[in-house]
mmCIF file of C-alpha atoms in Angstrom:
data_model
loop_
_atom_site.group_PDB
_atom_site.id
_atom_site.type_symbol
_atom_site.label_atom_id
_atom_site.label_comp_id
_atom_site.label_asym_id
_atom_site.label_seq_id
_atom_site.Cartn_x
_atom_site.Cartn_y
_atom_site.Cartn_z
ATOM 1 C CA UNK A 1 -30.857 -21.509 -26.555
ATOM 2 C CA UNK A 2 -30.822 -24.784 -25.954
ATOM 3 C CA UNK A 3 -33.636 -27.353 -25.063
ATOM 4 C CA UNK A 4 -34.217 -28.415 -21.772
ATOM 5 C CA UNK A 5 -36.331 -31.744 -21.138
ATOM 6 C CA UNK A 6 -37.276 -32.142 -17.132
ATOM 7 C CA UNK A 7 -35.512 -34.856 -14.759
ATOM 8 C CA UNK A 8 -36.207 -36.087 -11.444
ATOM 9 C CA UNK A 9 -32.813 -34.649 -10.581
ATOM 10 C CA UNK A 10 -33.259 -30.947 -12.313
ATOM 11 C CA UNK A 11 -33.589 -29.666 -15.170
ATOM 12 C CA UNK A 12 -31.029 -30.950 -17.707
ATOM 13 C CA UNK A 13 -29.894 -30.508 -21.349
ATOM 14 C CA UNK A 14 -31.256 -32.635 -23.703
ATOM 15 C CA UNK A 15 -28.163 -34.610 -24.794
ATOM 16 C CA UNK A 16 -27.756 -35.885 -21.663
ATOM 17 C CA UNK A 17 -28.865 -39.061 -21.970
ATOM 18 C CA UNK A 18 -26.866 -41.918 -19.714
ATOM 19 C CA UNK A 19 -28.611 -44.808 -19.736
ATOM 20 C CA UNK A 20 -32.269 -43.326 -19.687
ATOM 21 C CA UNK A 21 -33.569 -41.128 -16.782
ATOM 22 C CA UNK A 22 -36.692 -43.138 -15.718
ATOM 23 C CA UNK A 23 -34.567 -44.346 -12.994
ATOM 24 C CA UNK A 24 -32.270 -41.936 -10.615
ATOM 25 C CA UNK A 25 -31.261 -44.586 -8.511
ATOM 26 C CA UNK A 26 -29.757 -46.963 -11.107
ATOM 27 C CA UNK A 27 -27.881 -43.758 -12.430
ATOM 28 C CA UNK A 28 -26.571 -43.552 -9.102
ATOM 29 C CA UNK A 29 -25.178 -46.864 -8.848
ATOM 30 C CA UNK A 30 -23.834 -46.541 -12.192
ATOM 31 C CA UNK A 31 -21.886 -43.186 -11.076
ATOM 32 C CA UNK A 32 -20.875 -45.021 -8.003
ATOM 33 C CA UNK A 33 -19.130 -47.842 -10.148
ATOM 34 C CA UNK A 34 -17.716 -44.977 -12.445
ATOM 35 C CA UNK A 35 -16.385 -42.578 -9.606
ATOM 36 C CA UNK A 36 -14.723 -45.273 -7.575
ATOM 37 C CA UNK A 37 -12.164 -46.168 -10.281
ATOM 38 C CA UNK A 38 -10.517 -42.155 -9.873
ATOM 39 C CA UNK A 39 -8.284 -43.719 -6.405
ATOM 40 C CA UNK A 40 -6.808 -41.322 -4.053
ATOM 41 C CA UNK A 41 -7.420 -40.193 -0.653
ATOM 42 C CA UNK A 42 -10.329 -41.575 1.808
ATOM 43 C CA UNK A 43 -13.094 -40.824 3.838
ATOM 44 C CA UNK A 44 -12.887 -41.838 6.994
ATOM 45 C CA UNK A 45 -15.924 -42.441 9.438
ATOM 46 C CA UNK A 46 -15.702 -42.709 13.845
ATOM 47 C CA UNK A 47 -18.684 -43.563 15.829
ATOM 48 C CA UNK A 48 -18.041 -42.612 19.310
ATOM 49 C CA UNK A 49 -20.727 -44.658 21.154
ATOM 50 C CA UNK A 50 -20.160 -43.241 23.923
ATOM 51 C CA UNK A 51 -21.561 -39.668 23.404
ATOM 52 C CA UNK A 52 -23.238 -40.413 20.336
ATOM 53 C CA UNK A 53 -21.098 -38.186 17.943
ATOM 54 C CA UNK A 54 -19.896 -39.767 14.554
ATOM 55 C CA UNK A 55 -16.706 -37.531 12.537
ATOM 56 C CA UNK A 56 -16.236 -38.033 9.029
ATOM 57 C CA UNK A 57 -12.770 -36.951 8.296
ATOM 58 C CA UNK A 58 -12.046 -35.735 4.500
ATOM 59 C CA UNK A 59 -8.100 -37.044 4.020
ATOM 60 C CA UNK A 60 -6.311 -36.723 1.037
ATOM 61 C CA UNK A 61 -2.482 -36.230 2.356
ATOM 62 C CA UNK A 62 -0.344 -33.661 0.056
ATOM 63 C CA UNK A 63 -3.482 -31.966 -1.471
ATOM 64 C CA UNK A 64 -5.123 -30.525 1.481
ATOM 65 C CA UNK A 65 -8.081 -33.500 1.377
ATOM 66 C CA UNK A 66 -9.063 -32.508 -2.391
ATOM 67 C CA UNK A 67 -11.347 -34.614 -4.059
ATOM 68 C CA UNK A 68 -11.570 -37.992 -6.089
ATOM 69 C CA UNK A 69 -14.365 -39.969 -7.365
ATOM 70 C CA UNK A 70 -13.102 -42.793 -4.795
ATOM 71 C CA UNK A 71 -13.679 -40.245 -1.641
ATOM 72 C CA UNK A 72 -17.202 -39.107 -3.242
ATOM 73 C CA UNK A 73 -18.433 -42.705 -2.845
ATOM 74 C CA UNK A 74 -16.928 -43.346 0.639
ATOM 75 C CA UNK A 75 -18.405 -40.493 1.830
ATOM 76 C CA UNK A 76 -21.558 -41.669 0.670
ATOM 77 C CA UNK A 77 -21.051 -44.929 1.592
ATOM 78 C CA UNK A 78 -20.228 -42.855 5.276
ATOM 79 C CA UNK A 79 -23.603 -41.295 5.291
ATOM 80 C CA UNK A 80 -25.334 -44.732 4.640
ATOM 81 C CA UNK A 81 -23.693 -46.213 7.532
ATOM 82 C CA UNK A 82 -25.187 -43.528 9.612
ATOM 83 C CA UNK A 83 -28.351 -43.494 8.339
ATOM 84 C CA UNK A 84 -28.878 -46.380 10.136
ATOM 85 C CA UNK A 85 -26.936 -45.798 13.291
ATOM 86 C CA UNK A 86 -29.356 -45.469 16.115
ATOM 87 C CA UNK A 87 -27.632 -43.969 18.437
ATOM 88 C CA UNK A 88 -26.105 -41.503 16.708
ATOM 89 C CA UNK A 89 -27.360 -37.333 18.570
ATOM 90 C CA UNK A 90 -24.509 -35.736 16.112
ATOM 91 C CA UNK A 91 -21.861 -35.567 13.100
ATOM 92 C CA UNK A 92 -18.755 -33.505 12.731
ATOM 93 C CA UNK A 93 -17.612 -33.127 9.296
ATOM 94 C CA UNK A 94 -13.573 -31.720 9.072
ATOM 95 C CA UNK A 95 -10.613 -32.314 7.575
ATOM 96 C CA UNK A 96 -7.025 -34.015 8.431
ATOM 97 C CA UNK A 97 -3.464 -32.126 8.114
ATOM 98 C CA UNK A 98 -5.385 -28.812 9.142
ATOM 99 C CA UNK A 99 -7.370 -28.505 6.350
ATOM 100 C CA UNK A 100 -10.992 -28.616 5.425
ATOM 101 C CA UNK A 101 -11.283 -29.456 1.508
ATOM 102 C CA UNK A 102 -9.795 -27.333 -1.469
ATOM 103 C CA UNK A 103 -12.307 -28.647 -3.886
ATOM 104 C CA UNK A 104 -11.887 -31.061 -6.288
ATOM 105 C CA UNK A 105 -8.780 -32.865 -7.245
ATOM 106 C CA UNK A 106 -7.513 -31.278 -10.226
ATOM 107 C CA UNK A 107 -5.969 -34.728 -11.078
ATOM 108 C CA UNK A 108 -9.416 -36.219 -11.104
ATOM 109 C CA UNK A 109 -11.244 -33.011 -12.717
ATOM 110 C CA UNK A 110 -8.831 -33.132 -15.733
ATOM 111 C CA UNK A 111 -10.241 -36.660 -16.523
ATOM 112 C CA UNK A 112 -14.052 -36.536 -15.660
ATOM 113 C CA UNK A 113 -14.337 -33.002 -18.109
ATOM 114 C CA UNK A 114 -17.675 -33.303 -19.875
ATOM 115 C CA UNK A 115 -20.795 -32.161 -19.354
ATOM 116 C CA UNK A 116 -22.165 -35.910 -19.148
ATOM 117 C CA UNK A 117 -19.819 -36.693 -16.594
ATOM 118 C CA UNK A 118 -20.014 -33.393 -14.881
ATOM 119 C CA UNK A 119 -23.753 -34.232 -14.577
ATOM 120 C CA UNK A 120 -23.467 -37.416 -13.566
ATOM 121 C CA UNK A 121 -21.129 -36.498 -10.643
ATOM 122 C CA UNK A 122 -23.456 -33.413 -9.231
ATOM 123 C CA UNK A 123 -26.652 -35.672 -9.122
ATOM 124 C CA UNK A 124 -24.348 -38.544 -7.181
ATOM 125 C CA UNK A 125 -23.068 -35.339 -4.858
ATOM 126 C CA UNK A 126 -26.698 -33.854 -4.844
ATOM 127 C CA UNK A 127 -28.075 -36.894 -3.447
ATOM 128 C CA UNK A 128 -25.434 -37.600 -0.955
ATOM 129 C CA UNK A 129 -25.089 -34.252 0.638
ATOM 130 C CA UNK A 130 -29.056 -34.251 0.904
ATOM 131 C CA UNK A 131 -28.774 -37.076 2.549
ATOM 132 C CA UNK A 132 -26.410 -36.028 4.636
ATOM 133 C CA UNK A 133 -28.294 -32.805 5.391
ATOM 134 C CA UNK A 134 -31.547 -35.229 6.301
ATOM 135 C CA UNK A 135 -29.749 -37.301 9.255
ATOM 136 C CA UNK A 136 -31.521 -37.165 12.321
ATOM 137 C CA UNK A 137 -28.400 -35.631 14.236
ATOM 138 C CA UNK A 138 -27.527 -32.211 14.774
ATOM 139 C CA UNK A 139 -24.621 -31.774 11.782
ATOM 140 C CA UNK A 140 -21.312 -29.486 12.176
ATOM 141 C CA UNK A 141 -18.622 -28.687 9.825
ATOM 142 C CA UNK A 142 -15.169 -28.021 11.290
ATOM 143 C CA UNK A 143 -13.744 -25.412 8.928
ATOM 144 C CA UNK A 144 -9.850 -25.175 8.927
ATOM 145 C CA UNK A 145 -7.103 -24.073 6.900
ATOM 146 C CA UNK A 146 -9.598 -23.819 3.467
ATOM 147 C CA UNK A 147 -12.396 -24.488 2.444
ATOM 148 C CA UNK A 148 -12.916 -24.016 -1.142
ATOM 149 C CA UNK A 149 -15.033 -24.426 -4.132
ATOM 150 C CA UNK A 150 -16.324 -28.165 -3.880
ATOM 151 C CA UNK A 151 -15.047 -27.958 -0.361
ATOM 152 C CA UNK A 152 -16.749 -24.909 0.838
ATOM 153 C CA UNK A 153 -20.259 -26.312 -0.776
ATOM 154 C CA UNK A 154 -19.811 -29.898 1.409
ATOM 155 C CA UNK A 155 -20.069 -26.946 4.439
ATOM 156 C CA UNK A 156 -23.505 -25.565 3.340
ATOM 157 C CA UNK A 157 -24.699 -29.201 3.630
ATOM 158 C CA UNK A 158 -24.933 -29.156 7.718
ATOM 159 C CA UNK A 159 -26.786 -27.557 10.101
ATOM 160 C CA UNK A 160 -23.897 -25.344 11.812
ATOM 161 C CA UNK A 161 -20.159 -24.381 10.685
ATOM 162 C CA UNK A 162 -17.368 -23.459 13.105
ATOM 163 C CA UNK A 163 -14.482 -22.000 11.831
ATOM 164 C CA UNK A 164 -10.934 -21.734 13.175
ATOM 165 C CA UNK A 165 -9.243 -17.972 13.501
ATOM 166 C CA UNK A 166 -7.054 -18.504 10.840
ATOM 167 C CA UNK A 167 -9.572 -20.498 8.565
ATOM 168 C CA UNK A 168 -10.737 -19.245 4.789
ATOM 169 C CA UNK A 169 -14.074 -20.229 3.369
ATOM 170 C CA UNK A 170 -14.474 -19.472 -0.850
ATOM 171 C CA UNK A 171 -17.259 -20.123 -3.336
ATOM 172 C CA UNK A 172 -14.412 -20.013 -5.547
ATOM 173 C CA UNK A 173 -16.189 -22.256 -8.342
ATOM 174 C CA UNK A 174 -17.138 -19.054 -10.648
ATOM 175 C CA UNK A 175 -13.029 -18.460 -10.652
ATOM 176 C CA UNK A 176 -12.980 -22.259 -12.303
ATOM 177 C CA UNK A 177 -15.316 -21.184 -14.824
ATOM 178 C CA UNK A 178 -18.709 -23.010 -13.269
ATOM 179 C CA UNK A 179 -20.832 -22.682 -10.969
ATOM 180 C CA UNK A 180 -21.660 -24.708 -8.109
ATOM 181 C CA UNK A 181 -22.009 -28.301 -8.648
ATOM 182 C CA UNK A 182 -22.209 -29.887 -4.926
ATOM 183 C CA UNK A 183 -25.559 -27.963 -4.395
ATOM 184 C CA UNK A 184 -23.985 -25.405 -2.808
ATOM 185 C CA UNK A 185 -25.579 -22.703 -4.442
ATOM 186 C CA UNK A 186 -29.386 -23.230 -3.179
ATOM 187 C CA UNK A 187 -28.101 -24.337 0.044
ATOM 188 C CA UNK A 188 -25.819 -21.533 0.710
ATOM 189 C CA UNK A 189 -29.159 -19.356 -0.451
ATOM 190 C CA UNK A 190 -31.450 -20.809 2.400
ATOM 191 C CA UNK A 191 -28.637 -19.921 4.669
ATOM 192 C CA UNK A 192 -27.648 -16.103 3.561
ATOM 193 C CA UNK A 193 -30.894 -15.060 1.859
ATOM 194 C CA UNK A 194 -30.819 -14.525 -2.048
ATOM 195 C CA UNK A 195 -28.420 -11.435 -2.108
ATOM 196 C CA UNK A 196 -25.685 -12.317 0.467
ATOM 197 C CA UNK A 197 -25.434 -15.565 -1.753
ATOM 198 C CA UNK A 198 -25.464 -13.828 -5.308
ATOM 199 C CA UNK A 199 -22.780 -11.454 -3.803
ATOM 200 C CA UNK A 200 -20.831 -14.611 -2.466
ATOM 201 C CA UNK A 201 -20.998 -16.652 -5.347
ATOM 202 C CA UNK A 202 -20.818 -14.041 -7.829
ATOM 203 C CA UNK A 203 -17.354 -12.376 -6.279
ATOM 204 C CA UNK A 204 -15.674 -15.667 -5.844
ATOM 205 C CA UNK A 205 -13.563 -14.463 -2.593
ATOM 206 C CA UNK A 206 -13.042 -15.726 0.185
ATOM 207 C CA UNK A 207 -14.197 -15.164 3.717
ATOM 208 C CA UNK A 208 -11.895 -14.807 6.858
ATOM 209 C CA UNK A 209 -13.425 -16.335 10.074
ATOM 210 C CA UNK A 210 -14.373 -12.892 11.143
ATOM 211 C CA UNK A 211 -16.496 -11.914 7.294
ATOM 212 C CA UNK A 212 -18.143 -15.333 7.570
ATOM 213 C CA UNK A 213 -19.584 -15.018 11.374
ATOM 214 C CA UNK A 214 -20.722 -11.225 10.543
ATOM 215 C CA UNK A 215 -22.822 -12.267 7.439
ATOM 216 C CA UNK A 216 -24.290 -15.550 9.421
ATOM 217 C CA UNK A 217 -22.512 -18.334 7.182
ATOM 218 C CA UNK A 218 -20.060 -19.422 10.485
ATOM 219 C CA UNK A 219 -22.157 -19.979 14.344
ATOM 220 C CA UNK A 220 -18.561 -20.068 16.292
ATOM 221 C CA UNK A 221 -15.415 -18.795 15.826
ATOM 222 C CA UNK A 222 -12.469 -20.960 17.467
ATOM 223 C CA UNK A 223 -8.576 -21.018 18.208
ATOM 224 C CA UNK A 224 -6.994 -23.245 15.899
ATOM 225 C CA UNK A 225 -4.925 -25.471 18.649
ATOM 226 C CA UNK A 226 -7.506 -28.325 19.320
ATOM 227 C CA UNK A 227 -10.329 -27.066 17.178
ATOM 228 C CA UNK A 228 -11.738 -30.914 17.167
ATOM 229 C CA UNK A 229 -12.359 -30.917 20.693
ATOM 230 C CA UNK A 230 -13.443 -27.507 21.244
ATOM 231 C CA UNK A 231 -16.026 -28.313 17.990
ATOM 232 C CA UNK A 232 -17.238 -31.519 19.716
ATOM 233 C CA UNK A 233 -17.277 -29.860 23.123
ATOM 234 C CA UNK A 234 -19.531 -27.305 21.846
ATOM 235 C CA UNK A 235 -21.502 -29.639 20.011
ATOM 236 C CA UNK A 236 -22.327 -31.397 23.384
ATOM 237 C CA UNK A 237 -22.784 -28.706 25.776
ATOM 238 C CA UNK A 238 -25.429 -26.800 23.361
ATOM 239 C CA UNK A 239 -27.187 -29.630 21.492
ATOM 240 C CA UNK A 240 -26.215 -33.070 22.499
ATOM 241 C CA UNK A 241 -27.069 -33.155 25.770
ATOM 242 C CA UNK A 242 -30.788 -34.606 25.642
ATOM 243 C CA UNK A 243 -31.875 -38.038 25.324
ATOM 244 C CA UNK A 244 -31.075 -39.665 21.981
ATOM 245 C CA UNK A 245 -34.699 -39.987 20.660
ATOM 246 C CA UNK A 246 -35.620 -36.657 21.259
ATOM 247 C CA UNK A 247 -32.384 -35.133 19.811
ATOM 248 C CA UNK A 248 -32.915 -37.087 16.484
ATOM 249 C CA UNK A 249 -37.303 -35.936 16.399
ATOM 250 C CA UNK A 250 -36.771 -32.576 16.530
ATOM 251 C CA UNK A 251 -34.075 -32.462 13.940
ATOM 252 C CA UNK A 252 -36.482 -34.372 11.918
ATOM 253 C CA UNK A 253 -39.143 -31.487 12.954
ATOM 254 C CA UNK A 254 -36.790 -28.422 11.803
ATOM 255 C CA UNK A 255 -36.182 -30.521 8.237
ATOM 256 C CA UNK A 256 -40.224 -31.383 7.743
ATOM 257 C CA UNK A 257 -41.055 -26.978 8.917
ATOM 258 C CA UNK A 258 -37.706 -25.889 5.811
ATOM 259 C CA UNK A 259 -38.784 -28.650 2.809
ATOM 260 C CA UNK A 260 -42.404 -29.285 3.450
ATOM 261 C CA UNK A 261 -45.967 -27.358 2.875
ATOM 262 C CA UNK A 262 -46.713 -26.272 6.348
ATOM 263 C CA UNK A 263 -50.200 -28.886 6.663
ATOM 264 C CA UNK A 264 -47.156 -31.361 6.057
ATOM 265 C CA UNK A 265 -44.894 -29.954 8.535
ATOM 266 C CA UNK A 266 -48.037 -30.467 11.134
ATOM 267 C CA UNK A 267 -49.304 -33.763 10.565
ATOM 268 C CA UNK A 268 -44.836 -34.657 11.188
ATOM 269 C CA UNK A 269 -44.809 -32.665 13.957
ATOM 270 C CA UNK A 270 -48.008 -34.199 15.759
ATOM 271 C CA UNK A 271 -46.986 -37.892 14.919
ATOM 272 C CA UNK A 272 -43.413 -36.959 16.473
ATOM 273 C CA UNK A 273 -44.667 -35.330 19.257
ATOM 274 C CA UNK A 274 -46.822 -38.176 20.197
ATOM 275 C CA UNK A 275 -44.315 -41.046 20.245
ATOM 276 C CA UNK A 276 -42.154 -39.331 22.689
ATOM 277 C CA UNK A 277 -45.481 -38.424 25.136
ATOM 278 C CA UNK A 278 -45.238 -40.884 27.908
ATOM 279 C CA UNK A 279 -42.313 -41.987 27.411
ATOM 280 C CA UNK A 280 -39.395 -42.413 30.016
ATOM 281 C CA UNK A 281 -37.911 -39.427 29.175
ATOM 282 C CA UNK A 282 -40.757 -37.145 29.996
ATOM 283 C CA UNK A 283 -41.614 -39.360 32.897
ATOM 284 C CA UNK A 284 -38.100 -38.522 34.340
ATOM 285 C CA UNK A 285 -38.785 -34.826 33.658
ATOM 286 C CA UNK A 286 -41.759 -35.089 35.349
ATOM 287 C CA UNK A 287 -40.890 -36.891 38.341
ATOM 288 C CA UNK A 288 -37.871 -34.064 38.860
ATOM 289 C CA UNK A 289 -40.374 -31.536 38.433
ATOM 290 C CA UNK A 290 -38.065 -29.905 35.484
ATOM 291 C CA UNK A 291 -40.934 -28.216 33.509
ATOM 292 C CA UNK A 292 -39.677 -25.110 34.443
ATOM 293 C CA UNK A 293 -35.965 -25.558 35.333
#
């Protein structure tokens, strides 16, 4: 068996040793300058002012929007940019050509096959999915055509998943001969409960829109024709419609309750609560008499 040594990512192998682990952000950086050199595809980022819902689009033309080192760091790069957009209530995460993501590109996998790289490139995807998971906005992923493998785990990563009728969703990963390497695994765990997920992951099929509503992985089921709009619309009409700053504390209330001790999760939830008290959203609601509308 061999010996493990602990990490501030997880715990590791002990010939894994890039550059020291004292420091997971400078290993970061260091992926980030190694990923960026595998080209193809891109990540592309909208901020619609307007109604305060950003879409990161996953585009790789020809490989239904596989992926390479280079879109790994612009999605990152997509989730820093929102990280400090202010005005941002939610995020749509999709797909172009009617596709979600098939995984990795095989193009790219071929040359990054070792277990240091391999690694290095879940720690970079850990980080940037749990930061895209810890965005004050109310996250949805747009699942079309397939999701799979690498793909499917990027779905786990937000809050709620639509799913077009003739959409397939696969924790195919165990058919590659790994596991999951996105953090797909515990995430698709705290969704499904500890069985659904070892029956998911340990199958490797894939779910039909109808199979992935029934066992709670998909919220809404959608015609394919204009699934964008109807995702956004949706998005709006249930959880967008509230003023900005409220929107954005109680998603930050829901993520304190799921990853902190509960004493935590209180002492967050009372410092929340109290910067919205008096403020001009409640004194609107007040003035309307809404308490009770």
């Amino acid at each position: 068996m061999a010996a493990f040594v602990k990490s501030s990512c997880s715990w590791i192998p002990r010939f894994i040793s890039y550059r020291g682990l004292s420091s997971l952000n400078s290993n970061l950086r260091d992926t980030k300058d190694l990923l960026i050199k595998y080209n193809g595809g891109t990540v592309d980022l909208v901020k619609d002012t307007t109604t305060g819902i950003a879409t990161i689009s996953l585009n790789n033309p020809g490989k239904k929007n596989a992926l390479t080192g280079k879109m790994m760091v612009e999605l990152a790069d997509n989730i820093s940019e929102l990280e400090t957009w202010g005005g941002g209530k939610g995020l749509i995460l999709t797909g172009t050509e009617g596709s979600f993501c098939s995984g990795g590109d095989l193009d790219f996998v071929k040359k990054v096959l070792t277990p240091e790289l391999g690694f290095q490139m879940s720690c970079f995807m850990h980080d940037t999915l749990s930061r895209l998971h810890q965005l004050p906005m109310i996250s949805v992923a747009l699942i079309q055509g397939g999701a799979f493998g690498g793909g499917a785990e990027l779905t786990t990563a937000c809050d709620f998943r639509t799913m077009t009728e003739s959409a397939r969703i696969g924790f195919v990963n165990i058919k590659m001969g790994v596991i999951t390497g996105f953090s797909g695994g515990t995430r698709l765990t705290r969704i499904l409960g500890q069985r659904k997920a070892l029956d998911i992951l340990c199958s490797g099929r894939s779910l039909d829109c109808n199979d992935a509503k029934t066992i709670g992985l998909v919220d809404l089921v959608i015609p394919d024709m204009d699934s964008l709009d109807k995702t956004k619309s949706w998005l709006i009409k249930n959880y967008c419609t509230w003023d900005t700053e409220i929107i954005r504390r109680v998603k930050q209330v829901t993520l304190a309750a799921a990853e902190m001790d509960i004493e935590t999760s209180l002492a967050r939830e009372r410092i929340l609560f109290s910067q919205l008290w008096g403020g001009p959203a409640q004194k609107a609601a007040v003035s309307k008499n809404l308490k009770h509308n």
